[in-house]
mmCIF file of C-alpha atoms and ligand atoms in Angstrom:
data_model
loop_
_atom_site.group_PDB
_atom_site.id
_atom_site.type_symbol
_atom_site.label_atom_id
_atom_site.label_comp_id
_atom_site.label_asym_id
_atom_site.label_seq_id
_atom_site.Cartn_x
_atom_site.Cartn_y
_atom_site.Cartn_z
ATOM 1 C CA MET A 1 82.973 88.576 128.767
ATOM 2 C CA THR A 2 84.726 88.654 125.367
ATOM 3 C CA ALA A 3 86.447 85.393 124.386
ATOM 4 C CA LYS A 4 90.237 85.565 124.462
ATOM 5 C CA ILE A 5 92.193 85.556 121.234
ATOM 6 C CA ARG A 6 94.792 82.889 121.945
ATOM 7 C CA TRP A 7 98.016 83.295 120.004
ATOM 8 C CA ALA A 8 100.800 80.914 119.042
ATOM 9 C CA LEU A 9 104.056 82.636 118.118
ATOM 10 C CA ILE A 10 105.774 80.948 115.197
ATOM 11 C CA GLY A 11 109.397 82.047 115.429
ATOM 12 C CA ALA A 12 111.551 82.828 118.450
ATOM 13 C CA SER A 13 112.534 86.110 116.857
ATOM 14 C CA THR A 14 113.850 89.518 117.840
ATOM 15 C CA ILE A 15 110.759 91.357 116.601
ATOM 16 C CA ALA A 16 108.505 89.129 118.693
ATOM 17 C CA ASP A 17 110.722 89.620 121.740
ATOM 18 C CA GLU A 18 111.166 93.388 121.350
ATOM 19 C CA TRP A 19 107.680 94.435 120.232
ATOM 20 C CA MET A 20 105.025 91.845 119.487
ATOM 21 C CA VAL A 21 104.815 89.979 122.795
ATOM 22 C CA ASP A 22 103.978 93.252 124.528
ATOM 23 C CA ALA A 23 101.673 94.346 121.703
ATOM 24 C CA ILE A 24 99.595 91.157 121.970
ATOM 25 C CA ARG A 25 99.507 91.335 125.760
ATOM 26 C CA SER A 26 98.427 94.970 125.648
ATOM 27 C CA GLN A 27 95.092 93.862 124.140
ATOM 28 C CA PRO A 28 92.433 93.195 126.768
ATOM 29 C CA ASP A 29 91.521 89.976 124.917
ATOM 30 C CA GLY A 30 95.055 88.947 123.861
ATOM 31 C CA GLU A 31 96.840 85.917 125.279
ATOM 32 C CA ILE A 32 100.051 84.178 124.193
ATOM 33 C CA VAL A 33 99.778 80.436 124.619
ATOM 34 C CA THR A 34 102.976 79.086 123.125
ATOM 35 C CA VAL A 35 106.082 79.783 121.053
ATOM 36 C CA ILE A 36 107.395 77.520 118.311
ATOM 37 C CA SER A 37 110.997 77.444 117.166
ATOM 38 C CA GLY A 38 113.195 75.232 115.029
ATOM 39 C CA SER A 39 115.395 74.827 118.101
ATOM 40 C CA ALA A 40 114.152 73.368 121.404
ATOM 41 C CA GLU A 41 116.706 75.412 123.306
ATOM 42 C CA ARG A 42 115.706 78.680 121.631
ATOM 43 C CA ALA A 43 112.029 77.903 122.202
ATOM 44 C CA ARG A 44 112.630 77.247 125.895
ATOM 45 C CA GLY A 45 114.793 80.337 126.330
ATOM 46 C CA PHE A 46 112.256 82.548 124.581
ATOM 47 C CA ALA A 47 109.352 81.132 126.588
ATOM 48 C CA GLU A 48 111.204 81.601 129.883
ATOM 49 C CA LYS A 49 112.309 85.139 129.089
ATOM 50 C CA ASN A 50 108.803 86.169 128.051
ATOM 51 C CA ALA A 51 106.839 84.114 130.601
ATOM 52 C CA ILE A 52 105.026 82.135 127.908
ATOM 53 C CA PRO A 53 103.443 79.041 129.459
ATOM 54 C CA SER A 54 104.561 76.517 126.824
ATOM 55 C CA HIS A 55 106.996 76.063 123.952
ATOM 56 C CA SER A 56 107.451 73.587 121.138
ATOM 57 C CA THR A 57 109.369 72.584 118.045
ATOM 58 C CA ASP A 58 106.344 70.784 116.615
ATOM 59 C CA LEU A 59 104.205 73.139 114.554
ATOM 60 C CA GLY A 60 101.724 70.379 113.682
ATOM 61 C CA SER A 61 100.823 69.569 117.276
ATOM 62 C CA VAL A 62 100.435 73.235 118.178
ATOM 63 C CA LEU A 63 98.174 73.837 115.190
ATOM 64 C CA ALA A 64 96.093 70.815 116.192
ATOM 65 C CA ASP A 65 95.141 72.599 119.437
ATOM 66 C CA PRO A 66 91.591 73.855 118.827
ATOM 67 C CA SER A 67 91.885 76.501 121.542
ATOM 68 C CA ILE A 68 94.451 78.485 119.525
ATOM 69 C CA THR A 69 92.831 81.267 117.523
ATOM 70 C CA ALA A 70 95.686 82.917 115.664
ATOM 71 C CA VAL A 71 99.362 82.638 114.796
ATOM 72 C CA TYR A 72 101.957 85.366 114.479
ATOM 73 C CA ILE A 73 104.693 84.325 112.032
ATOM 74 C CA SER A 74 108.051 86.040 112.499
ATOM 75 C CA SER A 75 110.463 83.402 111.291
ATOM 76 C CA THR A 76 112.974 84.113 108.542
ATOM 77 C CA ASN A 77 111.249 85.044 105.301
ATOM 78 C CA ASP A 78 111.809 81.685 103.594
ATOM 79 C CA ARG A 79 109.622 79.930 106.191
ATOM 80 C CA HIS A 80 106.594 82.245 106.018
ATOM 81 C CA LEU A 81 104.933 80.315 103.170
ATOM 82 C CA SER A 82 104.943 76.800 104.641
ATOM 83 C CA GLN A 83 104.023 78.016 108.134
ATOM 84 C CA ALA A 84 101.169 80.198 106.856
ATOM 85 C CA LEU A 85 99.770 77.419 104.672
ATOM 86 C CA ALA A 86 99.831 74.979 107.608
ATOM 87 C CA ALA A 87 98.178 77.505 109.928
ATOM 88 C CA ALA A 88 95.461 78.368 107.399
ATOM 89 C CA LYS A 89 94.741 74.682 106.828
ATOM 90 C CA ALA A 90 94.348 74.275 110.599
ATOM 91 C CA GLY A 91 91.822 77.140 110.662
ATOM 92 C CA LYS A 92 94.052 79.680 112.441
ATOM 93 C CA HIS A 93 94.068 83.376 111.571
ATOM 94 C CA VAL A 94 97.488 84.452 110.311
ATOM 95 C CA LEU A 95 99.372 87.636 111.062
ATOM 96 C CA CYS A 96 102.593 87.282 109.097
ATOM 97 C CA GLU A 97 105.689 89.405 109.071
ATOM 98 C CA LYS A 98 106.836 91.208 105.984
ATOM 99 C CA PRO A 99 107.942 90.478 103.348
ATOM 100 C CA LEU A 100 104.912 88.235 103.135
ATOM 101 C CA ALA A 101 106.938 85.670 101.173
ATOM 102 C CA LEU A 102 109.845 85.403 98.764
ATOM 103 C CA THR A 103 107.976 85.356 95.462
ATOM 104 C CA GLU A 104 104.769 86.635 93.934
ATOM 105 C CA ASP A 105 103.490 83.091 93.561
ATOM 106 C CA GLU A 106 104.146 82.232 97.231
ATOM 107 C CA ALA A 107 102.300 85.346 98.397
ATOM 108 C CA ALA A 108 99.362 84.506 96.133
ATOM 109 C CA GLN A 109 99.266 80.965 97.583
ATOM 110 C CA MET A 110 99.079 82.395 101.098
ATOM 111 C CA ILE A 111 96.187 84.681 100.180
ATOM 112 C CA GLU A 112 94.320 81.869 98.448
ATOM 113 C CA ALA A 113 94.863 79.412 101.317
ATOM 114 C CA CYS A 114 93.587 81.880 103.925
ATOM 115 C CA GLU A 115 90.587 82.733 101.777
ATOM 116 C CA SER A 116 89.712 79.113 101.116
ATOM 117 C CA HIS A 117 89.975 78.177 104.813
ATOM 118 C CA GLY A 118 87.995 81.244 105.911
ATOM 119 C CA VAL A 119 90.746 82.808 108.056
ATOM 120 C CA LYS A 120 92.122 86.347 108.096
ATOM 121 C CA LEU A 121 95.555 87.087 106.693
ATOM 122 C CA GLY A 122 97.388 90.220 107.824
ATOM 123 C CA THR A 123 100.859 91.474 106.921
ATOM 124 C CA ASN A 124 102.747 93.209 109.704
ATOM 125 C CA HIS A 125 103.602 96.408 107.817
ATOM 126 C CA HIS A 126 103.755 98.420 111.019
ATOM 127 C CA LEU A 127 104.407 101.868 109.518
ATOM 128 C CA ARG A 128 100.842 102.279 108.296
ATOM 129 C CA CYS A 129 99.880 101.960 111.985
ATOM 130 C CA ALA A 130 101.973 104.978 112.999
ATOM 131 C CA ALA A 131 100.031 108.028 114.137
ATOM 132 C CA THR A 132 102.371 110.090 111.952
ATOM 133 C CA HIS A 133 101.606 108.215 108.750
ATOM 134 C CA ARG A 134 97.886 108.084 109.525
ATOM 135 C CA LYS A 135 97.942 111.870 109.964
ATOM 136 C CA ILE A 136 99.842 112.345 106.686
ATOM 137 C CA ARG A 137 97.295 110.190 104.873
ATOM 138 C CA GLU A 138 94.460 112.190 106.415
ATOM 139 C CA LEU A 139 96.074 115.491 105.363
ATOM 140 C CA ILE A 140 96.617 114.305 101.800
ATOM 141 C CA ARG A 141 93.042 113.073 101.549
ATOM 142 C CA ALA A 142 91.787 116.399 102.905
ATOM 143 C CA GLY A 143 93.659 118.200 100.102
ATOM 144 C CA ALA A 144 96.246 119.872 102.355
ATOM 145 C CA ILE A 145 98.959 119.685 99.675
ATOM 146 C CA GLY A 146 96.740 119.715 96.579
ATOM 147 C CA MET A 147 97.649 117.019 94.093
ATOM 148 C CA PRO A 148 100.638 114.930 95.266
ATOM 149 C CA LEU A 149 103.468 115.031 92.739
ATOM 150 C CA PHE A 150 106.692 113.806 94.337
ATOM 151 C CA VAL A 151 107.806 111.837 97.380
ATOM 152 C CA ARG A 152 111.245 111.398 98.901
ATOM 153 C CA VAL A 153 111.817 108.649 101.473
ATOM 154 C CA PHE A 154 114.889 108.711 103.718
ATOM 155 C CA HIS A 155 115.274 105.270 105.255
ATOM 156 C CA ALA A 156 119.025 104.702 105.284
ATOM 157 C CA VAL A 157 119.912 103.410 108.739
ATOM 158 C CA SER A 158 122.534 101.346 110.506
ATOM 159 C CA LEU A 159 121.420 97.731 110.884
ATOM 160 C CA PRO A 160 121.779 97.022 114.621
ATOM 161 C CA PRO A 161 124.616 94.554 115.381
ATOM 162 C CA HIS A 162 122.233 91.926 116.819
ATOM 163 C CA LEU A 163 120.378 91.802 113.475
ATOM 164 C CA ARG A 164 123.495 91.348 111.321
ATOM 165 C CA GLY A 165 122.819 87.679 110.554
ATOM 166 C CA TRP A 166 120.652 86.257 107.779
ATOM 167 C CA ARG A 167 119.684 89.757 106.525
ATOM 168 C CA ILE A 168 123.206 90.406 105.273
ATOM 169 C CA GLU A 169 124.442 86.849 104.693
ATOM 170 C CA ARG A 170 121.677 84.587 103.417
ATOM 171 C CA PRO A 171 119.940 85.292 100.101
ATOM 172 C CA GLU A 172 117.962 82.047 100.443
ATOM 173 C CA ALA A 173 116.418 83.292 103.714
ATOM 174 C CA GLY A 174 115.217 86.462 101.993
ATOM 175 C CA GLY A 175 118.029 88.749 103.112
ATOM 176 C CA GLY A 176 118.947 92.111 101.611
ATOM 177 C CA VAL A 177 117.856 95.674 102.112
ATOM 178 C CA ILE A 178 115.029 95.662 99.556
ATOM 179 C CA LEU A 179 113.021 92.864 101.194
ATOM 180 C CA ASP A 180 113.841 94.303 104.601
ATOM 181 C CA ILE A 181 113.356 98.065 104.235
ATOM 182 C CA SER A 182 112.191 99.049 100.727
ATOM 183 C CA VAL A 183 109.160 96.773 101.040
ATOM 184 C CA HIS A 184 108.090 98.894 104.040
ATOM 185 C CA ASP A 185 108.604 102.143 102.105
ATOM 186 C CA ILE A 186 106.478 100.853 99.254
ATOM 187 C CA ASP A 187 103.721 99.696 101.562
ATOM 188 C CA THR A 188 103.748 103.033 103.378
ATOM 189 C CA LEU A 189 103.510 105.005 100.125
ATOM 190 C CA ARG A 190 100.708 102.764 98.843
ATOM 191 C CA PHE A 191 98.893 103.578 102.093
ATOM 192 C CA LEU A 192 99.622 107.313 102.079
ATOM 193 C CA LEU A 193 98.832 107.882 98.414
ATOM 194 C CA ASP A 194 96.050 105.325 98.051
ATOM 195 C CA ASP A 195 97.747 104.334 94.848
ATOM 196 C CA GLU A 196 99.724 101.476 93.326
ATOM 197 C CA PRO A 197 103.280 101.420 91.958
ATOM 198 C CA VAL A 198 103.394 100.702 88.234
ATOM 199 C CA GLU A 199 107.048 101.135 87.232
ATOM 200 C CA VAL A 200 110.356 101.109 89.095
ATOM 201 C CA SER A 201 114.014 101.699 88.535
ATOM 202 C CA ALA A 202 116.665 100.817 91.103
ATOM 203 C CA MET A 203 120.389 100.618 91.693
ATOM 204 C CA THR A 204 121.884 98.794 94.659
ATOM 205 C CA SER A 205 125.158 98.723 96.524
ATOM 206 C CA SER A 206 126.538 95.705 98.349
ATOM 207 C CA GLY A 207 129.547 94.471 100.227
ATOM 208 C CA THR A 208 129.962 97.280 102.781
ATOM 209 C CA MET A 209 128.140 95.180 105.377
ATOM 210 C CA SER A 210 126.563 92.390 103.313
ATOM 211 C CA SER A 211 128.005 89.309 101.685
ATOM 212 C CA ALA A 212 126.817 86.702 99.154
ATOM 213 C CA GLY A 213 125.870 89.472 96.716
ATOM 214 C CA LEU A 214 123.059 90.802 98.901
ATOM 215 C CA ALA A 215 122.237 94.497 98.605
ATOM 216 C CA ASP A 216 122.932 96.615 101.687
ATOM 217 C CA GLY A 217 121.921 99.908 100.068
ATOM 218 C CA VAL A 218 119.508 100.988 97.359
ATOM 219 C CA MET A 219 118.353 104.114 95.600
ATOM 220 C CA ALA A 220 115.197 103.726 93.583
ATOM 221 C CA ILE A 221 112.493 105.601 91.741
ATOM 222 C CA VAL A 222 108.912 104.385 91.770
ATOM 223 C CA ARG A 223 106.183 105.699 89.478
ATOM 224 C CA PHE A 224 102.623 105.408 90.819
ATOM 225 C CA ARG A 225 99.578 104.952 88.638
ATOM 226 C CA ASN A 226 98.359 108.500 89.239
ATOM 227 C CA GLY A 227 101.727 109.871 88.170
ATOM 228 C CA VAL A 228 103.472 110.466 91.512
ATOM 229 C CA LEU A 229 107.230 109.851 91.365
ATOM 230 C CA ALA A 230 108.797 108.579 94.579
ATOM 231 C CA GLN A 231 112.469 108.409 95.388
ATOM 232 C CA LEU A 232 113.581 105.789 97.943
ATOM 233 C CA HIS A 233 116.917 105.698 99.742
ATOM 234 C CA ASP A 234 117.307 102.647 101.957
ATOM 235 C CA ALA A 235 120.421 101.211 103.548
ATOM 236 C CA PHE A 236 121.830 99.089 106.381
ATOM 237 C CA THR A 237 125.119 100.985 106.346
ATOM 238 C CA VAL A 238 124.395 104.610 107.323
ATOM 239 C CA PRO A 239 124.896 105.285 111.047
ATOM 240 C CA PHE A 240 124.328 109.031 111.289
ATOM 241 C CA ALA A 241 121.335 109.953 109.113
ATOM 242 C CA PRO A 242 117.826 110.655 110.396
ATOM 243 C CA THR A 243 114.882 108.952 108.699
ATOM 244 C CA GLY A 244 112.119 110.925 107.069
ATOM 245 C CA LEU A 245 109.639 111.472 104.321
ATOM 246 C CA GLU A 246 108.722 114.456 102.160
ATOM 247 C CA ILE A 247 105.601 114.689 100.039
ATOM 248 C CA HIS A 248 105.363 117.576 97.613
ATOM 249 C CA GLY A 249 102.048 118.557 96.076
ATOM 250 C CA THR A 250 100.692 121.328 93.875
ATOM 251 C CA THR A 251 99.680 123.539 96.830
ATOM 252 C CA GLY A 252 101.786 122.309 99.735
ATOM 253 C CA SER A 253 104.596 120.128 101.009
ATOM 254 C CA LEU A 254 104.697 117.792 103.993
ATOM 255 C CA PHE A 255 107.970 117.251 105.845
ATOM 256 C CA ALA A 256 108.022 114.301 108.237
ATOM 257 C CA LYS A 257 111.077 113.707 110.416
ATOM 258 C CA ASP A 258 112.011 110.477 112.191
ATOM 259 C CA VAL A 259 108.959 108.626 110.899
ATOM 260 C CA MET A 260 110.458 105.531 109.243
ATOM 261 C CA THR A 261 110.924 103.815 112.562
ATOM 262 C CA GLN A 262 109.471 101.223 114.900
ATOM 263 C CA ARG A 263 109.121 103.737 117.734
ATOM 264 C CA PRO A 264 106.059 105.949 118.280
ATOM 265 C CA VAL A 265 107.907 109.184 117.529
ATOM 266 C CA GLY A 266 108.294 111.730 114.737
ATOM 267 C CA GLU A 267 107.236 115.202 113.699
ATOM 268 C CA ILE A 268 105.272 116.543 110.768
ATOM 269 C CA ALA A 269 105.292 120.050 109.298
ATOM 270 C CA LEU A 270 103.054 121.353 106.511
ATOM 271 C CA ASN A 271 104.291 124.181 104.300
ATOM 272 C CA THR A 272 101.759 126.066 102.175
ATOM 273 C CA ALA A 273 101.060 129.638 101.052
ATOM 274 C CA ASP A 274 100.050 130.261 104.695
ATOM 275 C CA GLY A 275 103.545 129.354 105.911
ATOM 276 C CA MET A 276 105.044 126.459 107.864
ATOM 277 C CA GLN A 277 102.749 124.815 110.392
ATOM 278 C CA ASN A 278 103.630 122.037 112.856
ATOM 279 C CA ILE A 279 101.037 119.270 112.940
ATOM 280 C CA GLN A 280 99.960 117.837 116.310
ATOM 281 C CA ILE A 281 100.399 114.076 116.649
ATOM 282 C CA GLU A 282 99.094 111.782 119.371
ATOM 283 C CA HIS A 283 101.666 108.994 119.255
ATOM 284 C CA ARG A 284 100.738 105.413 120.007
ATOM 285 C CA ASP A 285 102.686 102.138 119.844
ATOM 286 C CA LEU A 286 102.539 100.995 116.206
ATOM 287 C CA TYR A 287 102.511 97.288 116.978
ATOM 288 C CA CYS A 288 99.721 97.647 119.561
ATOM 289 C CA THR A 289 97.675 99.437 116.915
ATOM 290 C CA ALA A 290 98.386 96.664 114.403
ATOM 291 C CA VAL A 291 97.413 93.865 116.799
ATOM 292 C CA ALA A 292 94.298 95.739 117.940
ATOM 293 C CA GLN A 293 93.184 96.053 114.331
ATOM 294 C CA PHE A 294 93.947 92.374 113.697
ATOM 295 C CA HIS A 295 91.789 91.450 116.688
ATOM 296 C CA ARG A 296 88.956 93.547 115.254
ATOM 297 C CA ALA A 297 89.460 91.810 111.904
ATOM 298 C CA ILE A 298 89.087 88.426 113.612
ATOM 299 C CA SER A 299 85.884 89.646 115.226
ATOM 300 C CA GLY A 300 84.731 90.345 111.701
ATOM 301 C CA ASP A 301 84.084 94.033 111.413
ATOM 302 C CA GLN A 302 87.170 95.265 109.539
ATOM 303 C CA ASN A 303 90.323 94.343 107.625
ATOM 304 C CA PRO A 304 93.758 93.990 109.195
ATOM 305 C CA ALA A 305 95.791 97.220 108.982
ATOM 306 C CA ALA A 306 97.667 95.639 106.086
ATOM 307 C CA THR A 307 95.885 92.742 104.437
ATOM 308 C CA GLY A 308 97.382 89.769 102.638
ATOM 309 C CA ALA A 309 96.748 91.628 99.381
ATOM 310 C CA ASP A 310 98.712 94.603 100.750
ATOM 311 C CA GLY A 311 101.574 92.268 101.620
ATOM 312 C CA TYR A 312 101.366 90.779 98.135
ATOM 313 C CA ARG A 313 101.349 94.130 96.319
ATOM 314 C CA SER A 314 104.162 95.607 98.402
ATOM 315 C CA LEU A 315 106.226 92.451 97.899
ATOM 316 C CA VAL A 316 105.644 92.432 94.159
ATOM 317 C CA ALA A 317 106.844 96.032 93.863
ATOM 318 C CA ALA A 318 109.888 95.255 96.042
ATOM 319 C CA LEU A 319 110.728 92.247 93.859
ATOM 320 C CA SER A 320 110.456 94.568 90.871
ATOM 321 C CA LEU A 321 113.117 96.808 92.446
ATOM 322 C CA MET A 322 115.394 93.771 92.784
ATOM 323 C CA LYS A 323 114.738 92.808 89.179
ATOM 324 C CA SER A 324 115.442 96.345 88.001
ATOM 325 C CA ALA A 325 118.732 96.513 89.898
ATOM 326 C CA GLU A 326 119.818 93.133 88.527
ATOM 327 C CA ALA A 327 118.829 93.869 84.936
ATOM 328 C CA GLY A 328 119.824 97.536 84.885
ATOM 329 C CA GLU A 329 116.430 98.408 83.411
ATOM 330 C CA HIS A 330 113.133 100.045 84.327
ATOM 331 C CA VAL A 331 110.676 97.306 85.328
ATOM 332 C CA THR A 332 106.889 97.317 85.037
ATOM 333 C CA VAL A 333 105.275 96.119 88.270
ATOM 334 C CA PRO A 334 103.011 93.099 87.647
ATOM 335 C CA SER A 335 99.389 93.711 88.549
ATOM 336 C CA ARG A 336 97.689 90.339 89.135
ATOM 337 C CA PHE A 337 95.998 91.593 92.338
ATOM 338 C CA ALA A 338 96.459 95.293 91.593
ATOM 339 C CA GLU A 339 92.901 96.525 92.140
HETATM 340 P P1 LIG B 401 115.544 87.094 113.935
HETATM 341 O O1 LIG B 401 116.808 86.779 113.241
HETATM 342 O O2 LIG B 401 115.614 87.622 115.310
HETATM 343 O O3 LIG B 401 114.605 85.821 113.975
HETATM 344 C C1 LIG B 401 114.253 85.138 112.799
HETATM 345 C C2 LIG B 401 114.406 83.641 113.031
HETATM 346 O O4 LIG B 401 115.792 83.366 113.195
HETATM 347 C C3 LIG B 401 113.723 83.163 114.293
HETATM 348 O O5 LIG B 401 112.427 82.752 113.976
HETATM 349 C C4 LIG B 401 114.608 82.043 114.759
HETATM 350 O O6 LIG B 401 114.212 80.794 114.194
HETATM 351 C C5 LIG B 401 115.970 82.338 114.155
HETATM 352 N N1 LIG B 401 116.881 82.802 115.200
HETATM 353 C C6 LIG B 401 116.678 83.753 116.133
HETATM 354 N N2 LIG B 401 117.735 83.899 116.920
HETATM 355 C C7 LIG B 401 118.642 82.992 116.492
HETATM 356 C C8 LIG B 401 119.936 82.620 116.899
HETATM 357 N N3 LIG B 401 120.525 83.229 117.931
HETATM 358 N N4 LIG B 401 120.571 81.658 116.217
HETATM 359 C C9 LIG B 401 119.991 81.051 115.166
HETATM 360 N N5 LIG B 401 118.750 81.351 114.727
HETATM 361 C C10 LIG B 401 118.090 82.313 115.386
HETATM 362 O O7 LIG B 401 114.738 88.043 112.947
HETATM 363 P P2 LIG B 401 113.847 89.309 113.145
HETATM 364 O O8 LIG B 401 113.032 89.275 114.369
HETATM 365 O O9 LIG B 401 114.683 90.491 112.952
HETATM 366 O O10 LIG B 401 112.874 89.151 111.866
HETATM 367 C C11 LIG B 401 111.910 88.124 111.807
HETATM 368 C C12 LIG B 401 110.858 88.468 110.768
HETATM 369 O O11 LIG B 401 110.244 89.691 111.133
HETATM 370 C C13 LIG B 401 111.374 88.674 109.368
HETATM 371 O O12 LIG B 401 110.398 88.267 108.453
HETATM 372 C C14 LIG B 401 111.565 90.188 109.271
HETATM 373 O O13 LIG B 401 111.502 90.657 107.944
HETATM 374 C C15 LIG B 401 110.405 90.664 110.109
HETATM 375 N N6 LIG B 401 110.599 91.953 110.770
HETATM 376 C C16 LIG B 401 109.588 92.863 110.742
HETATM 377 C C17 LIG B 401 109.675 94.045 111.387
HETATM 378 C C18 LIG B 401 108.504 94.981 111.413
HETATM 379 O O14 LIG B 401 108.609 96.039 112.023
HETATM 380 N N7 LIG B 401 107.389 94.655 110.819
HETATM 381 C C19 LIG B 401 110.894 94.436 112.099
HETATM 382 C C20 LIG B 401 111.892 93.383 112.141
HETATM 383 C C21 LIG B 401 111.716 92.197 111.486
HETATM 384 P P3 LIG B 401 113.216 79.822 114.971
HETATM 385 O O15 LIG B 401 111.882 80.348 114.693
HETATM 386 O O16 LIG B 401 113.454 78.497 114.359
HETATM 387 O O17 LIG B 401 113.570 79.921 116.410
#
C-alpha cells in the first residue's frame, strides 16, 4: 500500500475551505491532519466545519510532528515567507499559494530554503492545471495558430463580497488586483507560450472598491522574449463581464471563453483558413489536478504543476507591473532566475 501524504493546512482560509480540502481528500493517498491559524477560534471552527481531526495556533509544534509530509500555505501573502521557511527547515514539502511572496528577494529565499532542505516547493497557480489551458498550450505547440503574435486576457471580475477584506484594504498583507489576479495571468501566459516576460507597461485604477491606495483595476501590456505582446485587463470591480483569452498567431486565432476561473468550465474555438472549429475539452477540477501533480512531485518523478521558480518569475513580472504603474514608465522585468 502507498504511504499516505499527510498534510498540515497553514491558514484557515477561504481557498482551503472552498477548494483545497476537497482537492487533497480526492487523492487516494491524501490526508489532512491538522489546520493552523493565528486564531484559536478560527482554527477550531475550520477544523469542525471540515472534519479535520486536530487544529492549532502553534506552527512550531505542528512542524515538529515527523508524521506530517507536506504543508499547504494559504495565509495572507505577507505570511507566506516565514511559514514556508519554517516548513522547509522542518523538512516538509511546501505547496504555497500565489503570489509566492511579496518581493523578489523573499521568493528567492523560499526557493533556496526548499532546495537546501531537499523539499519540493510548488506555487498554487491553478490555471495552468485547467484542461482548457492545457489544451491551448498543446494546440500552440502543435502549430495550430502558426507563430503566436498577440494575446488578450479578459480577467475583470467582481470580487465576491466575502473576499472584500485584506485584498482591497491592506497593502502590507499583499492586497491589490495585480498580486491577486495579474500574477495568475502572467503565470498562465508563461505556461501557454513557454516564454518569459521581458518588459511591461501598466496603468491602474483604484478607489472604486479598494482603499489605502491599492489598485482594484489594471490594464497592462507585457512583451515576451520571443516578441509576443500581451494585453491584460484585470479588475475587482466589473460585475457583468465574462472572462476569456484570445491568442492570435500568423495562421490562426484561439478564442477561449470563461477560462480565467477556478471552476472546471470554458470553451475554446480555433479559427484558421479552414474556418471556425470548436475544440473538445474534458474538464477536470483544477485544484485536484494541482494536488495530484504535487503528490507525484513528492514521490520524485516530476515537478509540481507550477514550481517555486514559476512562482518567483510570475511574481517578479507582477511586481514589475506595479512598478510601471507607480512610475508611469515601461519596466524591464528582472531575470535572476529567468532561464
Ligand atoms: P482569506 O482571507 O479567506 O484567508 C487568508 C487568511 O486570513 C487566513 O489564513 C486567516 O488567517 C485570515 N482570515 C480568514 N478569515 C478571517 C476572518 N473572518 N477574520 C480575520 N481573519 C481571517 O483569503 P483567501 O483564501 O482568499 O486567500 C488566501 C491565499 O490564497 C492568498 O495568498 C491568496 O492570494 C490565495 N488565493 C489563491 C487562489 C488560487 O486559485 N490559487 C484563489 C484565492 C486565493 P489565519 O491563517 O491566521 O487563520
